[in-house]
Every structure is written in structure tokens, then in C-alpha cells.
Protein backbone atom coordinates (compact mmCIF):
# COMPACT_ATOMS: atom_id res chain seq x y z
CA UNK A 1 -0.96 16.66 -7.60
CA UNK A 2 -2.75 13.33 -8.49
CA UNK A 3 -6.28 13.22 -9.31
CA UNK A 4 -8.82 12.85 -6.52
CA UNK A 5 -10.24 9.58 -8.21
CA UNK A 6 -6.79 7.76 -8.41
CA UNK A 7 -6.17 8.64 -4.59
CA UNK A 8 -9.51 7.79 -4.03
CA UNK A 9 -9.12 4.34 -6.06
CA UNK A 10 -5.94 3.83 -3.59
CA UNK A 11 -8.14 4.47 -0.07
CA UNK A 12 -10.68 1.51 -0.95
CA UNK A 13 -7.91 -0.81 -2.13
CA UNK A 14 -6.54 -0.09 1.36
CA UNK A 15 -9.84 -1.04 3.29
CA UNK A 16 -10.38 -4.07 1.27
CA UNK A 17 -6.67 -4.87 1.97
CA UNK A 18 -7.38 -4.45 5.99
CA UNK A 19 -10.75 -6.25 5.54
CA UNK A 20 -9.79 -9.16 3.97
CA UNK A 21 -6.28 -9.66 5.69
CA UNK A 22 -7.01 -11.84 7.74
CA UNK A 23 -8.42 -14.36 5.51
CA UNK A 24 -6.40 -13.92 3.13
CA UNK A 25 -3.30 -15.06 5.65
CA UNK A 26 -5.45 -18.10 7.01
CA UNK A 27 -5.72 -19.29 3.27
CA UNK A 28 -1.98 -18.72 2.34
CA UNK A 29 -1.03 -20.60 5.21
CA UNK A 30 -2.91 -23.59 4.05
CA UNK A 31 -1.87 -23.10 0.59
CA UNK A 32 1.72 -23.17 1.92
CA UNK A 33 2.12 -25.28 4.70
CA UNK A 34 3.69 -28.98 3.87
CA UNK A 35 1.41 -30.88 5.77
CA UNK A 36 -1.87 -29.83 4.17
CA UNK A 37 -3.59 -32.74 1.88
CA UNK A 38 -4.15 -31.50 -2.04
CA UNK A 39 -7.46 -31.36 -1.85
CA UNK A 40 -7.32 -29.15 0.78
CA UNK A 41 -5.34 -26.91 -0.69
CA UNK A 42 -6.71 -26.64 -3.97
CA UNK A 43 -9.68 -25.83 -2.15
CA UNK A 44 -7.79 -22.96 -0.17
CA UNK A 45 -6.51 -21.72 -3.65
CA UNK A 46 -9.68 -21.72 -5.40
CA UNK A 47 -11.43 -19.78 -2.67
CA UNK A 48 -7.65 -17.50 -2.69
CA UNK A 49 -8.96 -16.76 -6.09
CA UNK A 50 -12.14 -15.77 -5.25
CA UNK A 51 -11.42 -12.98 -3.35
CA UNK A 52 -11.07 -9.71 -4.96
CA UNK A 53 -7.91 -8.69 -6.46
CA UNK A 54 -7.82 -5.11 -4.73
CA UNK A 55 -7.93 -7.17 -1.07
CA UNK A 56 -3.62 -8.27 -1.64
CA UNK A 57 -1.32 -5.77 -0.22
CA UNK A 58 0.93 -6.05 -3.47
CA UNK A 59 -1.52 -3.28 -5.70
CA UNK A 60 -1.26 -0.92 -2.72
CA UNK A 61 0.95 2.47 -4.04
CA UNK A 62 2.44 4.69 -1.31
CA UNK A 63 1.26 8.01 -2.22
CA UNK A 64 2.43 11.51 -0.82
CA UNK A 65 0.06 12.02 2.48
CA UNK A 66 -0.56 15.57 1.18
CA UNK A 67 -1.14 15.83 -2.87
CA UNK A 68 -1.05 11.89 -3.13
CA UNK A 69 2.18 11.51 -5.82
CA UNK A 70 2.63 8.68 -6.19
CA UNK A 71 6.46 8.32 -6.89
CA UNK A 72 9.77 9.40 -5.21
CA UNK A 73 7.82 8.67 -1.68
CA UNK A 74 10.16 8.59 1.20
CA UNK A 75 8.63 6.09 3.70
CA UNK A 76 9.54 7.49 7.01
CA UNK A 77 7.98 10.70 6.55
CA UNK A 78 4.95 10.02 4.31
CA UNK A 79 5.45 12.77 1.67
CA UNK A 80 7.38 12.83 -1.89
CA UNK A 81 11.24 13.81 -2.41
CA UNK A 82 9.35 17.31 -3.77
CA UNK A 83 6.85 17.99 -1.20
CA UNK A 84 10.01 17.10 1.85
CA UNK A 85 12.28 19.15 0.28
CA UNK A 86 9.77 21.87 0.17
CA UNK A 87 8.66 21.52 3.84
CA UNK A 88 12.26 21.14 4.95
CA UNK A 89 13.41 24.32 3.59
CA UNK A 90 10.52 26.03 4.97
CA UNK A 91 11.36 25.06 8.59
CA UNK A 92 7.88 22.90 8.66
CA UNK A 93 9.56 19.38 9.29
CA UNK A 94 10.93 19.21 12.85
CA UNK A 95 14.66 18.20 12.94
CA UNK A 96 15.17 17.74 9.72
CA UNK A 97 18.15 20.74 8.30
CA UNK A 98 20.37 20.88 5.43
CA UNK A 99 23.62 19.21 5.53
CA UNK A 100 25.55 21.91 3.92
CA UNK A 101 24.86 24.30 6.83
């Protein structure tokens, strides 16, 4: 089980990721695209820079949905290789079985 404060730490980076998302991909784009004049896009990386460093998607974790661990997270289903096995053998996930039955 992770601590409450490091799960918690992951739910704001996630808002400020959704909040600033869009601005964040207007200023890449400039940054990136060939056609844009230096200035221009020094400008675009300067104000890149500005925003805060919890707003990029690449500090998000994905954390088990139910205790928040944050490794050995299968993607599909939301939850760690622990917490699926446990459900799984529980009858809790639907159509998921063993396949050595």
C-alpha cells in the first residue's frame, strides 16, 4: 500500500497535466514546427519553461487504482500484477480464469 501523500502527490500532477495540456501542445508545436522564425520560438520555449514541471505527462506514475503501487501495473485493468492476481483467483475480475484449468 503506498502512502496517501505520494498518491495524493500523483492526483494533482494529473490535474495540472489536464489543465495545462492544451497549452502545453500549442507551444510544442511552435517549438517544433520548421516554419516558425527563431525568435518565435525561443519565445515559445521560454514561456515552455515557465510552466510548471508537474503540468508534462512524462512525471505521471500509473499507480494500482485500489492501494496505489506504483510498480508491476498492468494497464488494461488498472491494478498491480499482486492486487490482479488476487482478484482473479477470487472470482472478482469478470472473464479473466487461470490458464491451467
Amino acid at each position: 500500500m503506498a502512502r496517501k501523500s505520494v498518491v495524493n502527490r500523483q492526483t494533482r500532477r494529473s490535474e495540472l497535466v489536464t489543465r495545462h495540456a492544451v497549452r502545453r501542445a500549442g507551444l510544442k508545436r511552435l517549438v517544433a514546427h520548421p516554419d516558425t522564425e527563431p525568435a518565435g520560438r525561443q519565445d515559445a520555449v521560454r514561456r515552455l519553461a515557465r510552466l510548471p514541471r508537474d503540468s508534462s505527462p512524462v512525471r505521471l506514475r500509473s499507480r494500482d487504482q485500489i492501494d496505489g503501487r506504483p510498480r508491476g501495473v498492468l494497464t488494461r485493468f488498472g491494478l498491480s500484477r499482486v492486487r490482479f492476481r488476487e482478484l482473479a483467483l477470487r472470482g472478482e475480475l469478470p472473464g479473466i480464469r487461470k490458464a491451467s484449468r
